[in-house]
mmCIF file of C-alpha atoms and ligand atoms in Angstrom:
data_model
loop_
_atom_site.group_PDB
_atom_site.id
_atom_site.type_symbol
_atom_site.label_atom_id
_atom_site.label_comp_id
_atom_site.label_asym_id
_atom_site.label_seq_id
_atom_site.Cartn_x
_atom_site.Cartn_y
_atom_site.Cartn_z
ATOM 1 C CA ARG A 1 0.000 0.000 0.000
ATOM 2 C CA GLY A 2 1.131 3.530 -0.780
ATOM 3 C CA LYS A 3 1.585 5.930 2.110
ATOM 4 C CA ARG A 4 -1.049 8.471 3.107
ATOM 5 C CA ALA A 5 -0.036 12.035 3.943
ATOM 6 C CA PHE A 6 -1.921 14.875 5.624
ATOM 7 C CA ILE A 7 -0.484 18.294 4.784
ATOM 8 C CA ALA A 8 -1.744 21.208 6.862
ATOM 9 C CA GLY A 9 -1.333 24.646 5.262
ATOM 10 C CA VAL A 10 -2.140 24.378 1.555
ATOM 11 C CA ALA A 11 -4.342 27.117 0.067
ATOM 12 C CA ASP A 12 -2.770 27.754 -3.351
ATOM 13 C CA ASP A 13 -0.077 26.361 -5.643
ATOM 14 C CA ASN A 14 2.678 28.817 -4.628
ATOM 15 C CA GLY A 15 3.748 27.766 -1.141
ATOM 16 C CA TYR A 16 5.907 25.065 0.377
ATOM 17 C CA GLY A 17 2.855 22.977 1.340
ATOM 18 C CA TRP A 18 1.843 22.549 -2.296
ATOM 19 C CA ALA A 19 5.408 21.655 -3.320
ATOM 20 C CA ILE A 20 5.599 19.072 -0.530
ATOM 21 C CA ALA A 21 2.263 17.592 -1.610
ATOM 22 C CA LYS A 22 3.604 17.276 -5.145
ATOM 23 C CA SER A 23 6.867 15.600 -4.165
ATOM 24 C CA LEU A 24 5.001 13.170 -1.912
ATOM 25 C CA ALA A 25 2.501 12.441 -4.716
ATOM 26 C CA GLU A 26 5.414 11.938 -7.110
ATOM 27 C CA ALA A 27 6.734 9.323 -4.660
ATOM 28 C CA GLY A 28 3.363 7.555 -4.695
ATOM 29 C CA ALA A 29 1.686 8.905 -1.556
ATOM 30 C CA GLU A 30 -2.023 9.617 -1.253
ATOM 31 C CA ILE A 31 -2.564 13.313 -0.489
ATOM 32 C CA LEU A 32 -4.973 14.854 2.035
ATOM 33 C CA VAL A 33 -4.712 18.560 2.781
ATOM 34 C CA GLY A 34 -5.879 20.872 5.539
ATOM 35 C CA THR A 35 -6.832 24.331 4.235
ATOM 36 C CA TRP A 36 -7.335 27.415 6.393
ATOM 37 C CA VAL A 37 -11.105 27.998 6.643
ATOM 38 C CA PRO A 38 -11.133 31.569 5.250
ATOM 39 C CA ALA A 39 -9.156 30.373 2.191
ATOM 40 C CA LEU A 40 -11.193 27.205 1.626
ATOM 41 C CA ASN A 41 -13.768 28.372 -0.912
ATOM 42 C CA ILE A 42 -11.334 29.997 -3.267
ATOM 43 C CA PHE A 43 -8.889 27.071 -3.041
ATOM 44 C CA GLU A 44 -11.563 24.466 -3.733
ATOM 45 C CA SER A 45 -13.161 26.413 -6.570
ATOM 46 C CA SER A 46 -9.777 27.111 -8.182
ATOM 47 C CA LEU A 47 -8.946 23.420 -7.912
ATOM 48 C CA ARG A 48 -12.300 22.468 -9.474
ATOM 49 C CA ARG A 49 -12.045 25.022 -12.260
ATOM 50 C CA GLY A 50 -8.625 23.684 -13.291
ATOM 51 C CA LYS A 51 -6.675 26.772 -12.261
ATOM 52 C CA PHE A 52 -3.948 24.592 -10.714
ATOM 53 C CA ASP A 53 -3.852 21.939 -13.457
ATOM 54 C CA GLU A 54 -0.531 23.153 -14.863
ATOM 55 C CA SER A 55 1.071 22.953 -11.389
ATOM 56 C CA ARG A 56 -0.611 19.603 -10.709
ATOM 57 C CA LYS A 57 1.368 17.921 -13.515
ATOM 58 C CA LEU A 58 3.548 15.050 -12.328
ATOM 59 C CA GLN A 59 6.556 13.718 -14.205
ATOM 60 C CA ASP A 60 4.550 10.965 -15.925
ATOM 61 C CA GLY A 61 2.104 13.553 -17.285
ATOM 62 C CA SER A 62 -0.731 12.656 -14.893
ATOM 63 C CA LEU A 63 -2.207 15.231 -12.502
ATOM 64 C CA MET A 64 -1.666 15.113 -8.747
ATOM 65 C CA GLU A 65 -4.882 14.028 -7.052
ATOM 66 C CA ILE A 66 -5.818 15.581 -3.733
ATOM 67 C CA THR A 67 -8.052 12.891 -2.292
ATOM 68 C CA LYS A 68 -9.729 15.231 0.172
ATOM 69 C CA VAL A 69 -9.517 18.851 1.312
ATOM 70 C CA TYR A 70 -10.340 19.380 4.995
ATOM 71 C CA PRO A 71 -11.198 22.848 6.299
ATOM 72 C CA LEU A 72 -8.850 23.580 9.217
ATOM 73 C CA ASP A 73 -8.090 26.357 11.644
ATOM 74 C CA ALA A 74 -5.125 25.145 13.648
ATOM 75 C CA VAL A 75 -5.563 27.903 16.231
ATOM 76 C CA TYR A 76 -8.524 26.030 17.735
ATOM 77 C CA ASP A 77 -8.258 22.552 19.255
ATOM 78 C CA THR A 78 -11.925 21.807 19.980
ATOM 79 C CA PRO A 79 -15.299 23.447 19.204
ATOM 80 C CA GLU A 80 -15.393 24.782 22.792
ATOM 81 C CA ASP A 81 -12.301 26.895 22.007
ATOM 82 C CA VAL A 82 -13.975 28.813 19.174
ATOM 83 C CA PRO A 83 -15.144 32.304 20.188
ATOM 84 C CA GLU A 84 -18.675 33.413 19.258
ATOM 85 C CA ASP A 85 -17.531 36.081 16.799
ATOM 86 C CA VAL A 86 -15.517 33.520 14.826
ATOM 87 C CA LYS A 87 -18.435 31.051 14.829
ATOM 88 C CA ALA A 88 -20.689 33.795 13.469
ATOM 89 C CA ASN A 89 -18.158 35.056 10.898
ATOM 90 C CA LYS A 90 -19.492 34.241 7.460
ATOM 91 C CA ARG A 91 -16.107 33.003 6.246
ATOM 92 C CA TYR A 92 -16.354 30.295 8.912
ATOM 93 C CA ALA A 93 -20.095 29.655 9.120
ATOM 94 C CA GLY A 94 -20.201 27.799 5.779
ATOM 95 C CA ALA A 95 -17.732 25.115 6.875
ATOM 96 C CA SER A 96 -17.875 22.672 9.756
ATOM 97 C CA ASN A 97 -15.646 20.360 11.815
ATOM 98 C CA TRP A 98 -12.528 22.451 11.261
ATOM 99 C CA THR A 99 -10.952 22.465 14.738
ATOM 100 C CA VAL A 100 -7.873 20.256 15.083
ATOM 101 C CA GLN A 101 -9.670 17.568 17.075
ATOM 102 C CA GLU A 102 -12.578 17.432 14.632
ATOM 103 C CA VAL A 103 -10.329 17.302 11.567
ATOM 104 C CA VAL A 104 -8.436 14.344 13.022
ATOM 105 C CA GLU A 105 -11.742 12.624 13.868
ATOM 106 C CA SER A 106 -12.877 13.138 10.257
ATOM 107 C CA VAL A 107 -9.614 11.782 8.822
ATOM 108 C CA LYS A 108 -9.914 8.771 11.128
ATOM 109 C CA LYS A 109 -13.495 8.152 10.014
ATOM 110 C CA ASP A 110 -12.619 8.588 6.321
ATOM 111 C CA PHE A 111 -9.289 6.749 6.135
ATOM 112 C CA GLY A 112 -8.425 5.149 9.489
ATOM 113 C CA THR A 113 -4.751 6.084 9.585
ATOM 114 C CA ILE A 114 -2.073 8.237 8.008
ATOM 115 C CA ASP A 115 1.691 7.740 7.619
ATOM 116 C CA ILE A 116 2.981 11.272 7.133
ATOM 117 C CA LEU A 117 1.991 14.534 8.857
ATOM 118 C CA VAL A 118 3.225 17.845 7.452
ATOM 119 C CA HIS A 119 2.797 21.249 9.144
ATOM 120 C CA SER A 120 3.327 24.039 6.611
ATOM 121 C CA LEU A 121 1.559 26.966 8.213
ATOM 122 C CA ALA A 122 2.393 30.081 10.140
ATOM 123 C CA ASN A 123 0.698 33.312 11.042
ATOM 124 C CA GLY A 124 1.791 36.343 13.023
ATOM 125 C CA PRO A 125 -0.640 39.252 13.040
ATOM 126 C CA GLU A 126 2.090 41.707 14.088
ATOM 127 C CA VAL A 127 4.874 40.300 11.884
ATOM 128 C CA SER A 128 5.632 43.751 10.492
ATOM 129 C CA LYS A 129 6.259 45.186 13.987
ATOM 130 C CA LEU A 130 9.622 45.127 15.725
ATOM 131 C CA LEU A 131 9.802 42.437 18.426
ATOM 132 C CA SER A 132 10.350 45.187 20.981
ATOM 133 C CA GLU A 133 7.093 46.832 19.880
ATOM 134 C CA THR A 134 4.979 43.671 19.724
ATOM 135 C CA SER A 135 1.925 43.375 21.950
ATOM 136 C CA ARG A 136 1.384 40.421 24.274
ATOM 137 C CA LYS A 137 -1.653 39.479 22.228
ATOM 138 C CA GLY A 138 0.277 39.596 18.943
ATOM 139 C CA TYR A 139 3.182 37.583 20.361
ATOM 140 C CA LEU A 140 0.926 34.885 21.782
ATOM 141 C CA ALA A 141 -1.072 34.768 18.533
ATOM 142 C CA ALA A 142 2.148 34.131 16.563
ATOM 143 C CA LEU A 143 3.099 31.305 18.935
ATOM 144 C CA SER A 144 -0.432 29.885 18.865
ATOM 145 C CA ALA A 145 -0.733 29.794 15.067
ATOM 146 C CA SER A 146 2.873 28.941 14.229
ATOM 147 C CA SER A 147 4.160 26.750 17.089
ATOM 148 C CA TYR A 148 1.426 25.327 19.306
ATOM 149 C CA SER A 149 -0.550 24.473 16.159
ATOM 150 C CA TYR A 150 2.129 21.858 15.454
ATOM 151 C CA ILE A 151 2.000 20.387 18.954
ATOM 152 C CA SER A 152 -1.787 20.220 18.683
ATOM 153 C CA LEU A 153 -1.754 18.569 15.253
ATOM 154 C CA LEU A 154 0.831 16.002 16.314
ATOM 155 C CA LYS A 155 -0.907 15.329 19.628
ATOM 156 C CA HIS A 156 -4.245 14.664 17.944
ATOM 157 C CA PHE A 157 -2.856 12.774 14.937
ATOM 158 C CA LEU A 158 -0.397 10.627 16.922
ATOM 159 C CA PRO A 159 -2.930 7.878 17.732
ATOM 160 C CA ILE A 160 -3.680 7.407 14.017
ATOM 161 C CA ILE A 161 -0.161 7.781 12.570
ATOM 162 C CA ASN A 162 1.104 4.323 11.698
ATOM 163 C CA PRO A 163 4.219 3.219 13.599
ATOM 164 C CA GLY A 164 7.305 4.050 11.565
ATOM 165 C CA GLY A 165 5.586 7.157 10.212
ATOM 166 C CA ALA A 166 7.071 10.607 9.957
ATOM 167 C CA SER A 167 6.131 14.163 10.713
ATOM 168 C CA LEU A 168 7.696 17.446 9.688
ATOM 169 C CA SER A 169 7.286 21.197 9.793
ATOM 170 C CA LEU A 170 8.812 24.264 8.126
ATOM 171 C CA THR A 171 11.005 26.715 9.981
ATOM 172 C CA TYR A 172 13.134 29.753 9.195
ATOM 173 C CA ILE A 173 16.643 30.805 10.240
ATOM 174 C CA ALA A 174 15.259 33.917 11.973
ATOM 175 C CA SER A 175 14.899 31.530 14.969
ATOM 176 C CA GLU A 176 18.665 31.550 15.537
ATOM 177 C CA ARG A 177 20.095 34.569 13.695
ATOM 178 C CA ILE A 178 18.889 38.163 13.560
ATOM 179 C CA ILE A 179 16.692 38.714 10.500
ATOM 180 C CA PRO A 180 15.390 42.273 10.752
ATOM 181 C CA GLY A 181 11.824 42.454 9.438
ATOM 182 C CA TYR A 182 10.712 39.027 10.700
ATOM 183 C CA GLY A 183 8.954 40.541 13.673
ATOM 184 C CA GLY A 184 5.863 40.227 15.812
ATOM 185 C CA GLY A 185 7.263 37.219 17.681
ATOM 186 C CA MET A 186 7.606 35.157 14.502
ATOM 187 C CA SER A 187 11.322 34.655 15.223
ATOM 188 C CA SER A 188 10.358 33.439 18.710
ATOM 189 C CA ALA A 189 7.686 31.162 17.224
ATOM 190 C CA LYS A 190 10.252 29.473 14.962
ATOM 191 C CA ALA A 191 12.683 29.075 17.883
ATOM 192 C CA ALA A 192 9.911 27.331 19.836
ATOM 193 C CA LEU A 193 9.047 25.155 16.830
ATOM 194 C CA GLU A 194 12.671 23.993 16.499
ATOM 195 C CA SER A 195 13.032 23.252 20.196
ATOM 196 C CA ASP A 196 9.695 21.434 20.188
ATOM 197 C CA THR A 197 10.896 19.372 17.209
ATOM 198 C CA ARG A 198 13.565 17.834 19.446
ATOM 199 C CA VAL A 199 11.289 17.122 22.411
ATOM 200 C CA LEU A 200 8.470 15.819 20.197
ATOM 201 C CA ALA A 201 10.977 13.591 18.359
ATOM 202 C CA PHE A 202 11.823 11.996 21.692
ATOM 203 C CA GLU A 203 8.221 11.548 22.757
ATOM 204 C CA ALA A 204 6.847 10.329 19.402
ATOM 205 C CA GLY A 205 9.927 8.185 18.825
ATOM 206 C CA ARG A 206 9.621 6.396 22.150
ATOM 207 C CA LYS A 207 5.834 6.059 21.917
ATOM 208 C CA LYS A 208 5.434 4.926 18.320
ATOM 209 C CA ARG A 209 8.784 5.038 16.488
ATOM 210 C CA ILE A 210 7.571 8.123 14.644
ATOM 211 C CA ARG A 211 10.217 10.576 13.402
ATOM 212 C CA VAL A 212 9.870 14.342 13.831
ATOM 213 C CA ASN A 213 12.007 16.806 11.852
ATOM 214 C CA THR A 214 11.828 20.377 10.627
ATOM 215 C CA ILE A 215 13.088 21.922 7.383
ATOM 216 C CA SER A 216 14.726 25.337 7.692
ATOM 217 C CA ALA A 217 13.853 26.691 4.278
ATOM 218 C CA GLY A 218 15.323 29.596 2.366
ATOM 219 C CA PRO A 219 13.158 32.461 1.133
ATOM 220 C CA LEU A 220 10.270 31.774 -1.267
ATOM 221 C CA GLY A 221 7.791 34.290 -2.658
ATOM 222 C CA SER A 222 4.712 32.521 -1.248
ATOM 223 C CA ARG A 223 1.488 34.257 -0.325
ATOM 224 C CA ALA A 224 2.441 34.293 3.376
ATOM 225 C CA ALA A 225 5.934 35.621 2.634
ATOM 226 C CA LYS A 226 4.614 38.404 0.425
ATOM 227 C CA ALA A 227 2.407 39.512 3.300
ATOM 228 C CA ILE A 228 5.545 40.042 5.416
ATOM 229 C CA GLY A 229 6.822 42.485 2.803
ATOM 230 C CA PHE A 230 10.594 41.942 2.607
ATOM 231 C CA ILE A 231 10.654 38.700 0.663
ATOM 232 C CA ASP A 232 12.063 40.042 -2.623
ATOM 233 C CA MET A 233 14.970 41.540 -0.729
ATOM 234 C CA MET A 234 15.616 38.251 1.092
ATOM 235 C CA ILE A 235 15.539 36.327 -2.191
ATOM 236 C CA ASP A 236 18.052 38.770 -3.735
ATOM 237 C CA TYR A 237 20.222 38.618 -0.619
ATOM 238 C CA SER A 238 20.297 34.841 -0.737
ATOM 239 C CA PHE A 239 21.061 34.795 -4.449
ATOM 240 C CA THR A 240 24.000 37.143 -3.937
ATOM 241 C CA ASN A 241 25.431 35.707 -0.721
ATOM 242 C CA ALA A 242 24.693 31.964 -0.538
ATOM 243 C CA PRO A 243 27.289 29.368 -1.546
ATOM 244 C CA LEU A 244 24.918 28.263 -4.322
ATOM 245 C CA GLN A 245 24.035 31.326 -6.383
ATOM 246 C CA LYS A 246 20.808 30.042 -7.860
ATOM 247 C CA GLU A 247 17.102 30.451 -7.352
ATOM 248 C CA LEU A 248 15.665 28.299 -4.561
ATOM 249 C CA HIS A 249 12.799 26.225 -5.935
ATOM 250 C CA ALA A 250 9.894 25.145 -3.717
ATOM 251 C CA GLU A 251 10.339 21.723 -5.311
ATOM 252 C CA GLU A 252 13.753 21.409 -3.623
ATOM 253 C CA VAL A 253 12.047 21.761 -0.244
ATOM 254 C CA GLY A 254 9.334 19.343 -1.418
ATOM 255 C CA ASN A 255 11.938 16.745 -2.384
ATOM 256 C CA THR A 256 13.668 17.066 0.987
ATOM 257 C CA ALA A 257 10.317 16.555 2.695
ATOM 258 C CA ALA A 258 9.741 13.407 0.613
ATOM 259 C CA PHE A 259 13.195 12.147 1.602
ATOM 260 C CA LEU A 260 12.628 12.905 5.296
ATOM 261 C CA ALA A 261 9.254 11.134 5.194
ATOM 262 C CA SER A 262 10.749 8.063 3.507
ATOM 263 C CA PRO A 263 12.680 5.063 4.861
ATOM 264 C CA LEU A 264 15.818 6.622 3.313
ATOM 265 C CA ALA A 265 15.772 8.912 6.382
ATOM 266 C CA SER A 266 15.032 6.123 8.875
ATOM 267 C CA ALA A 267 17.677 7.296 11.372
ATOM 268 C CA ILE A 268 16.982 11.028 11.123
ATOM 269 C CA THR A 269 14.802 12.522 13.840
ATOM 270 C CA GLY A 270 14.814 15.654 15.984
ATOM 271 C CA ALA A 271 16.766 17.463 13.274
ATOM 272 C CA VAL A 272 16.671 20.903 11.697
ATOM 273 C CA ILE A 273 17.539 20.316 8.025
ATOM 274 C CA TYR A 274 18.581 23.386 6.012
ATOM 275 C CA VAL A 275 17.291 23.683 2.465
ATOM 276 C CA ASP A 276 18.535 27.173 1.643
ATOM 277 C CA ASN A 277 21.317 26.941 -0.969
ATOM 278 C CA GLY A 278 23.697 26.904 2.026
ATOM 279 C CA LEU A 279 23.034 30.472 3.154
ATOM 280 C CA ASN A 280 22.938 29.383 6.827
ATOM 281 C CA ALA A 281 26.608 28.434 6.674
ATOM 282 C CA MET A 282 27.802 31.947 5.782
ATOM 283 C CA GLY A 283 29.227 34.184 8.494
ATOM 284 C CA VAL A 284 29.191 37.351 6.432
ATOM 285 C CA GLY A 285 27.553 38.293 3.165
ATOM 286 C CA VAL A 286 29.981 38.598 0.238
HETATM 287 P P1 LIG B 1 1.831 29.755 2.350
HETATM 288 O O1 LIG B 1 1.019 30.999 2.320
HETATM 289 O O2 LIG B 1 1.817 28.884 1.148
HETATM 290 O O3 LIG B 1 1.447 28.821 3.579
HETATM 291 C C1 LIG B 1 0.979 29.264 4.806
HETATM 292 C C2 LIG B 1 -0.388 28.634 4.995
HETATM 293 O O4 LIG B 1 -0.799 28.732 6.345
HETATM 294 C C3 LIG B 1 -1.471 29.314 4.155
HETATM 295 O O5 LIG B 1 -2.066 28.346 3.322
HETATM 296 C C4 LIG B 1 -2.459 29.807 5.198
HETATM 297 O O6 LIG B 1 -3.785 29.741 4.748
HETATM 298 C C5 LIG B 1 -2.202 28.822 6.333
HETATM 299 N N1 LIG B 1 -2.653 29.234 7.659
HETATM 300 C C6 LIG B 1 -2.428 30.400 8.305
HETATM 301 N N2 LIG B 1 -3.015 30.386 9.509
HETATM 302 C C7 LIG B 1 -3.629 29.183 9.643
HETATM 303 C C8 LIG B 1 -4.414 28.560 10.658
HETATM 304 N N3 LIG B 1 -4.702 29.196 11.802
HETATM 305 N N4 LIG B 1 -4.879 27.309 10.448
HETATM 306 C C9 LIG B 1 -4.617 26.665 9.295
HETATM 307 N N5 LIG B 1 -3.879 27.187 8.300
HETATM 308 C C10 LIG B 1 -3.396 28.438 8.471
HETATM 309 O O7 LIG B 1 3.306 30.245 2.694
HETATM 310 P P2 LIG B 1 4.684 29.467 2.925
HETATM 311 O O8 LIG B 1 5.700 30.551 2.941
HETATM 312 O O9 LIG B 1 4.858 28.366 1.978
HETATM 313 O O10 LIG B 1 4.577 28.923 4.409
HETATM 314 C C11 LIG B 1 4.617 27.554 4.771
HETATM 315 C C12 LIG B 1 5.607 27.360 5.906
HETATM 316 O O11 LIG B 1 6.925 27.613 5.432
HETATM 317 C C13 LIG B 1 5.398 28.302 7.097
HETATM 318 O O12 LIG B 1 5.648 27.595 8.298
HETATM 319 C C14 LIG B 1 6.487 29.345 6.882
HETATM 320 O O13 LIG B 1 6.855 30.002 8.070
HETATM 321 C C15 LIG B 1 7.584 28.444 6.356
HETATM 322 N N6 LIG B 1 8.712 29.137 5.714
HETATM 323 C C16 LIG B 1 8.503 29.983 4.652
HETATM 324 C C17 LIG B 1 9.571 30.651 4.071
HETATM 325 C C18 LIG B 1 9.356 31.574 2.905
HETATM 326 O O14 LIG B 1 10.268 32.336 2.560
HETATM 327 N N7 LIG B 1 8.215 31.530 2.249
HETATM 328 C C19 LIG B 1 10.968 30.476 4.561
HETATM 329 C C20 LIG B 1 11.078 29.516 5.647
HETATM 330 C C21 LIG B 1 9.986 28.904 6.207
#
């Protein structure tokens, strides 16, 4: 049987989540995705209308199939956690069962188990503010959406991930080096995510022999990155200063994810793997 993957954080064909889905599909996995509730309608209608068909093309000419799209808001664990104003919001009212616990229950009902869990989502409402000017609310929101969301997904999925399975997330070097512009507590959120990767690797490894890794990716002009505002500059900086002076393709992150999820990586867990043309290794820009 082919492996089954759940990828949280796919809402268009530009981001790392989509590229990871494609590489996993290329390797024969069945693809389920979790799409942020407010982005669900446009993603599903674009998918239906064939807007992504060009980017769905696999090497053998066939199109990647997404077996099922689940609405998801990874900021809420159970229906009791959802505030009234969100429940009433018309971008949410049309969908149902989108808290983490409910999504996992639905996946269990539909498919029983999964083999691969991918977390490719982040959100920081005050990302454009300096860390020193970030509010408590903004900081905690960044941690909730970008770090705890991974703990919650893994916690709820763990009982239905097959032993020997793998889980991974996406991080950014702003966790360990100063990247001015990556504000609002997003740098803190990535530091937490990387630390949690190690502790969760221990816990999931001992419990079920499941591996937990994170990919520290270089800059990509995704929808989320464009919202931060400095992405073109970061892409230029990387092109100029990295050991490999080439564009970074989302597919290269996708292929690393497929490797990490496969038995080829059977002894790799608790690791931060850089996929950034080597930029992390530089001490100064030249
Ligand atoms: P993206 O826009 O393709 O993906 C982010 C996704 O998160 C979107 O689909 C959005 O709808 C979803 N999302 C936001 N809040 C959510 C919530 N509460 N519940 C469920 N989904 C939610 O952008 P990108 O850049 O591909 O981001 C994927 C991951 O890669 C993120 O963790 C990001 O921090 C990381 N990353 C991105 C880099 C870049 O330069 N683009 C560099 C290094 C890491």
